[in-house]
Each structure stands twice: as C-alpha cells, then as structure tokens.
CSV table of C-alpha atoms in Angstrom, one decimal:
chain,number,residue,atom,x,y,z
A,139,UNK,CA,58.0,-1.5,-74.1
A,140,UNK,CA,59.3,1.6,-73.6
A,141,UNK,CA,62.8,1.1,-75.4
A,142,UNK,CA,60.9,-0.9,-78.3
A,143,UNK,CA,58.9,2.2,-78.8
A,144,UNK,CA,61.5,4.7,-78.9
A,145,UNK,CA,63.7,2.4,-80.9
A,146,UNK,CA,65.0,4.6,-84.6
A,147,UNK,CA,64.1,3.0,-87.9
A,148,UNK,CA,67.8,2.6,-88.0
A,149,UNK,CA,67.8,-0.1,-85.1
A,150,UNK,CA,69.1,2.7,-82.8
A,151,UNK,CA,68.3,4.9,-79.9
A,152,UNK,CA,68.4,8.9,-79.4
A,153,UNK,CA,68.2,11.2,-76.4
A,154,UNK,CA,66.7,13.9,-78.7
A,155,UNK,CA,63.1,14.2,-79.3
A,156,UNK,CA,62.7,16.6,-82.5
A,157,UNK,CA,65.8,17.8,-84.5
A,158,UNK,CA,63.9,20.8,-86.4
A,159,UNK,CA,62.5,24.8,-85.6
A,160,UNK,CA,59.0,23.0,-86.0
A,161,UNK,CA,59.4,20.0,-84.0
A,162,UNK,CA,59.5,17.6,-86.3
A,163,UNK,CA,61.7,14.5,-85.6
A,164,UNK,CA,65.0,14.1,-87.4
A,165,UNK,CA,65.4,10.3,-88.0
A,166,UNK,CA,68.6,9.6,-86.1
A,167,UNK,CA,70.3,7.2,-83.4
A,168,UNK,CA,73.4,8.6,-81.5
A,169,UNK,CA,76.4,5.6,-81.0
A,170,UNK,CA,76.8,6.3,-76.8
A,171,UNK,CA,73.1,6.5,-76.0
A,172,UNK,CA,72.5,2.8,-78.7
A,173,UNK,CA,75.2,1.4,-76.9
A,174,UNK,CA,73.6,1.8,-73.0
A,175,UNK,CA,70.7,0.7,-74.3
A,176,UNK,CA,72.3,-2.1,-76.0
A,177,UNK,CA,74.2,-3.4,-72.9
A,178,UNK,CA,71.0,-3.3,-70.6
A,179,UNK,CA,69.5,-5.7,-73.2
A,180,UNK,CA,72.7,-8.2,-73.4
A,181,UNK,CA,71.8,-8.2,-69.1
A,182,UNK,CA,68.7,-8.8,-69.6
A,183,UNK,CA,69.3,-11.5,-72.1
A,184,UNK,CA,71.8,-13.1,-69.8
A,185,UNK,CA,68.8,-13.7,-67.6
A,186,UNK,CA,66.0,-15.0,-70.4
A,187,UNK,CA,64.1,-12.1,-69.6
A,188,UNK,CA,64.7,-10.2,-73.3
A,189,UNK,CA,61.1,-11.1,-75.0
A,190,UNK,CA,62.5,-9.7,-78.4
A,191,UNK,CA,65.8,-10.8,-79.2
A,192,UNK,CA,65.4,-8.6,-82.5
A,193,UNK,CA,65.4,-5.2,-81.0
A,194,UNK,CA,69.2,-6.5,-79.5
A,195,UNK,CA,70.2,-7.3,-82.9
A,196,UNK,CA,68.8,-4.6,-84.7
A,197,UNK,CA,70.8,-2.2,-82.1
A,198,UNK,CA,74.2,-4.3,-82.5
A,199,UNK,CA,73.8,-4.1,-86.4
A,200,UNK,CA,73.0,0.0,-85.9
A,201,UNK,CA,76.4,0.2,-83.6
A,202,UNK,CA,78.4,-1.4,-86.2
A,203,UNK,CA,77.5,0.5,-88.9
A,204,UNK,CA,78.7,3.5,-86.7
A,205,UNK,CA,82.0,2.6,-86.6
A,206,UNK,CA,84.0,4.7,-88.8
A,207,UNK,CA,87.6,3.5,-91.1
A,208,UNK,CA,89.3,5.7,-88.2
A,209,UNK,CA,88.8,3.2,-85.6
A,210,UNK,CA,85.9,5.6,-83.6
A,211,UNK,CA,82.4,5.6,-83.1
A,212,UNK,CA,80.4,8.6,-85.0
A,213,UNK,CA,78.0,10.5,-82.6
A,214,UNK,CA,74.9,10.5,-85.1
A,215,UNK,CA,73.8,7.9,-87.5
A,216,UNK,CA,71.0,10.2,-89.5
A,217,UNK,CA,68.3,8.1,-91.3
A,218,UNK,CA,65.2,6.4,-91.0
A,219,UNK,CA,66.7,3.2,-92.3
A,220,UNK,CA,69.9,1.4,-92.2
A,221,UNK,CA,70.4,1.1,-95.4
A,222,UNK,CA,69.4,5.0,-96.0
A,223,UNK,CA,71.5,6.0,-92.9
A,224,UNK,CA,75.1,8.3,-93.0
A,225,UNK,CA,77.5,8.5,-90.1
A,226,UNK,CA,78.4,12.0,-89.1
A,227,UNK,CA,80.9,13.0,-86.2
A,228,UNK,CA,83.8,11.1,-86.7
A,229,UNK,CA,86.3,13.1,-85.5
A,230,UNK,CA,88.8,11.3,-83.4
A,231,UNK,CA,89.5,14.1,-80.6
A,232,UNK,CA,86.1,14.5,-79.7
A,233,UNK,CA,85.2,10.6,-80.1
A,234,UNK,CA,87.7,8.8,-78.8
A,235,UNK,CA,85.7,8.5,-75.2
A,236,UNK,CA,82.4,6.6,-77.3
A,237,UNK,CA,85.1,4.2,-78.3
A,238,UNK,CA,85.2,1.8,-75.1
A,239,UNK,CA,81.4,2.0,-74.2
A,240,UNK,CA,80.0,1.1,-78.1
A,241,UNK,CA,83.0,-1.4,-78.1
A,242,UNK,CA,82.3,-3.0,-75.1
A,243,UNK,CA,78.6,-3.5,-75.9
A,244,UNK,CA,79.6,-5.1,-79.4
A,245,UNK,CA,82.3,-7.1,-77.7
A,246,UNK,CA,79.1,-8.8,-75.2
A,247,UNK,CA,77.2,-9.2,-78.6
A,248,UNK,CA,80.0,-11.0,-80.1
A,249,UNK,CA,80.2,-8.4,-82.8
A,250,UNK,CA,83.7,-7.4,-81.8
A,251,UNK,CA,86.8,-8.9,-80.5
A,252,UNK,CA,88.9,-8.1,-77.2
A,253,UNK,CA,92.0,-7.3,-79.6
A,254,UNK,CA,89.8,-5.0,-81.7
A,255,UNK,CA,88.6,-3.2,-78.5
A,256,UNK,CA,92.4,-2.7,-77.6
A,257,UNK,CA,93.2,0.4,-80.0
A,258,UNK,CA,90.0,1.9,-78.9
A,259,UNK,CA,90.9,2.2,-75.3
A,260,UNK,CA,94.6,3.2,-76.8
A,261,UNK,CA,92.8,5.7,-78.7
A,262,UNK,CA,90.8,6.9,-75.4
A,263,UNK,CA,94.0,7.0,-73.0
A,264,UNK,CA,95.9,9.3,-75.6
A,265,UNK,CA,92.8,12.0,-75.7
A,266,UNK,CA,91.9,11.4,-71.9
A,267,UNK,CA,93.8,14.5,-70.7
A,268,UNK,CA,91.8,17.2,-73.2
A,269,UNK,CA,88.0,15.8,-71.7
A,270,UNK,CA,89.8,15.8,-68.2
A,271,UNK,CA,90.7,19.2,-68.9
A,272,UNK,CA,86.7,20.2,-68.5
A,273,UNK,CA,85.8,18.6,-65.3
A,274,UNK,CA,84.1,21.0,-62.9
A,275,UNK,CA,83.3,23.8,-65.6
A,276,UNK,CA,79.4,24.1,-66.1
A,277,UNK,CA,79.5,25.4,-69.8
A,278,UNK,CA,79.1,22.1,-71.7
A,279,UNK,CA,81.1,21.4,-75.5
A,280,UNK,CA,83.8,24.2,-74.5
A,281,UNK,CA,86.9,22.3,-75.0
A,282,UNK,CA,88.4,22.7,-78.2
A,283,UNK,CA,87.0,19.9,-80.4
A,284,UNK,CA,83.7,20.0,-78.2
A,285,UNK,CA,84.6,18.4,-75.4
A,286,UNK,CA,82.3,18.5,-72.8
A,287,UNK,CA,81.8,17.9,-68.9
A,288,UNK,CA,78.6,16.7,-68.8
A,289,UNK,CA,79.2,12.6,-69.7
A,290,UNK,CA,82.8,13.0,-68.1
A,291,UNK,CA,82.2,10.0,-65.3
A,292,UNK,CA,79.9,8.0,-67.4
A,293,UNK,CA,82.7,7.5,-69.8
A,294,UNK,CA,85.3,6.8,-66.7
A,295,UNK,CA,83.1,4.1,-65.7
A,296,UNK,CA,82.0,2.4,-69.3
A,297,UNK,CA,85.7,2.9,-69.6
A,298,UNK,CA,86.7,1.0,-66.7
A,299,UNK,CA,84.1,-1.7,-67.2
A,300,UNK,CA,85.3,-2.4,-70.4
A,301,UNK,CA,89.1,-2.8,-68.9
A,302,UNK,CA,87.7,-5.1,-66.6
A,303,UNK,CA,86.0,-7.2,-69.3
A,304,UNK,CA,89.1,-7.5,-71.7
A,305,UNK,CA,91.9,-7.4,-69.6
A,306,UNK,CA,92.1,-11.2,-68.7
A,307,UNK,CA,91.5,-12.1,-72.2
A,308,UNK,CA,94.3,-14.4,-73.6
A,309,UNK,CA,96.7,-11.3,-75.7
A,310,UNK,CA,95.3,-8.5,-74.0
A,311,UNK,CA,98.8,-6.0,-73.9
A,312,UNK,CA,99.5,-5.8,-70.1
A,313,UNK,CA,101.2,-2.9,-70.3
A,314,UNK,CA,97.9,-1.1,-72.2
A,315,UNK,CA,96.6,-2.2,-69.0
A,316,UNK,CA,98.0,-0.7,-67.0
A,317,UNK,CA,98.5,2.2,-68.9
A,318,UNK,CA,94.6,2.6,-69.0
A,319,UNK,CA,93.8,2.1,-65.7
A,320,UNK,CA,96.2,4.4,-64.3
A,321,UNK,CA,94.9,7.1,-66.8
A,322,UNK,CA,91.0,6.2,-65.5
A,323,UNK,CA,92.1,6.7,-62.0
A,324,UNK,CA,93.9,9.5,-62.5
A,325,UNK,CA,91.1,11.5,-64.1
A,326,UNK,CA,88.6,9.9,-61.1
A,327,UNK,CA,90.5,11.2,-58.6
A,328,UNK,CA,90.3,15.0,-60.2
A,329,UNK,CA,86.7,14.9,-60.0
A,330,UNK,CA,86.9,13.9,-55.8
A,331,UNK,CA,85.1,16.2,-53.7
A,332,UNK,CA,86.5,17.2,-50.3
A,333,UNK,CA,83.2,15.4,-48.3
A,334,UNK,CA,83.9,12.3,-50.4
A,335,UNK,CA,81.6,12.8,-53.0
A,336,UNK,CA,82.2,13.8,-56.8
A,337,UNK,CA,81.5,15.5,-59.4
A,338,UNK,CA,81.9,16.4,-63.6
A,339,UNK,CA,79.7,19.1,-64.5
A,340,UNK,CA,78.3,21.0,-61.4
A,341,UNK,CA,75.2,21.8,-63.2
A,342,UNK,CA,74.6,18.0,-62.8
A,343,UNK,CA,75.0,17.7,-59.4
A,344,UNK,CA,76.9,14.9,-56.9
A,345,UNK,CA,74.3,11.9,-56.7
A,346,UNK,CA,74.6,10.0,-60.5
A,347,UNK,CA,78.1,11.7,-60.5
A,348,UNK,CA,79.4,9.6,-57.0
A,349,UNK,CA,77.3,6.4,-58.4
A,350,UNK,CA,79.3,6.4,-61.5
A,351,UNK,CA,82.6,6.9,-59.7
A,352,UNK,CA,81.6,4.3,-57.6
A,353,UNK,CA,81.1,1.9,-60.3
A,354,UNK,CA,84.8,3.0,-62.2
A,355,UNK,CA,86.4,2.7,-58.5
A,356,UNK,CA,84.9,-0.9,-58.5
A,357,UNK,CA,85.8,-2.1,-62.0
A,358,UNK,CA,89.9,-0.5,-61.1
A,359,UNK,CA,89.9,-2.6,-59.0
A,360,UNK,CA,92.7,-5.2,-59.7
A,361,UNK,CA,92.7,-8.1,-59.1
C-alpha cells in the first residue's frame, strides 16, 4: 500500500519528497530507487503474493524509458506522465554503477536480455576504480563527475547479483566474468574494516554497509 501510494505518475519511484524552495513536489522517479522497488515486486510476484501486477509493469515501462542511446540508465526521469516525462543525467562516468541494478530488474521482467545486460556491467567494470576511489570519505558527490560514497556497497552487491544471474546464461563472455567479479571483489575488499566489518561512507555507519557486503560476498561466490 505503501509503494502503490508513493508510486510517480510516471510509473516510478523517488527518495525525494519536494523538489522546490516552497515544498512543492517535483514530478519525478530516479532509475536506482524504480529499480529496488521493481525487483522487490518481481519477488513478491515469484510468490503470488503481488495483488497488482500493474504497478510492476508500470515500473518496468518507467525503467525502460530511462535508458538512454548511450547504453546507461539516467538518474531522473522528470514528469508527471510517461508520455510528458524527459530523462536527465545521462552521463556515462557518473552512471555507469545504475547500469547493472536497473538492468537486472528489467532482465527478471523480461524486458531485457542477458546479452544486453553484458555492456552494462562492461560499462561498470571500466568506471569501477573512480567510485572506488571515494570509499571512506564522508563528503558525498566529491569525485569528479559526482561520484559519491554513500550507495558505494549497494551497487557492489546489485552488481554482484546481477553477475550471478547472467553468468550461466548460454553466451555470457567468460572472460567478462571474470573480469567483473574480480573488479567487485577488489573494490569489497577496500571497504574491510579491521574487526571484520565494513564500510562506504562513514557517515552511514557499519550495519547496512556489512549486510550489503555480505550479500556481494555471497553472490562472488563461484560456483
């Protein structure tokens, strides 16, 4: 109820509450935040527990019209409709880590392809060193294209999870594989805390931040 409530006339979702001085909402659905919500619903559909099969759809069709010609996923999609709505922050350097999250949550809605998810974890591998590069610093959108600390193990897990979904699939490249999991790790490991716990962004603290590395640790996992 809560979800179907907060859902954008756009068919997606959005952590901010008011976009303006005055507090007045700014019709919008952000790609990352559509796409958790969007995966939560393909679980609970798995199950027969999704009473509305429309609000799924309506958030697959709002994910796919934020895919932009340059293979990545804009952060915004600003409208109160989908067929009044613009895409806005497409730029590849700072969203290259939205790409295997909203691609793994079209891939489970059959909206997109193991092969078509390939170049976006490519795409992610190539630009995982400049997020990396903010781990542990508190100020958040400080690396050069606005990379930030703050979603640094969310991403490493989605990441991971969406490896572990693709990479039996008949024609998934091996070697991109590989390739991605040893980049995943690497930047896992950098976040390792000398009690065994970890973290991103101090400011957020340990407890989400271990619980996400947990869950890339498991989805590493080779089998």
């Amino acid at each position: 109820q809560d979800l179907t409530v907060r859902q954008q006339g756009n068919g997606g979702w959005s952590y901010y509450l008011s976009g303006e001085v005055g507090g007045a909402a700014k019709p919008q659905s952000i790609s990352f935040t559509t796409a958790t919500v969007v995966l939560a619903l393909e679980r609970t559909a798995e199950i027969d527990l999704l009473e509305d099969r429309a609000m799924l759809d309506r958030g697959l069709d709002c994910l796919e019209a934020m895919r932009s010609p340059k293979g990545t996923f804009s952060y915004f999609l600003n409208g109160g409709s989908l067929a009044t709505s613009a895409r806005s922050g497409d730029g590849v350097e700072a969203s290259a880590a939205r790409g295997p999250v909203c691609g793994l949550a079209l891939l489970r809605g059959d909206r997109e392809t193991a092969e078509e998810l390939a170049p976006r974890l490519k795409m992610y591998v190539e630009h995982l060193p400049a997020f990396g590069a903010q781990r542990r610093k508190a100020l958040m959108h400080a690396g050069l294209h606005t990379q930030g600390s703050h979603y640094l193990l969310y991403d490493y897990a989605t990441a991971a999870q969406a490896l572990n979904q693709v990479q039996s699939e008949q024609g998934f490249p091996k070697a991109l594989a590989k390739k991605t999991r040893a980049a995943v790790l690497r930047e896992v490991r950098a976040c390792l805390n000398a009690d065994g716990s970890f973290t991103d962004n101090p400011l957020l603290g340990t407890t989400s931040a271990t619980g996400l590395a947990v869950l890339a640790l498991v989805n590493l996992v080779e089998n």
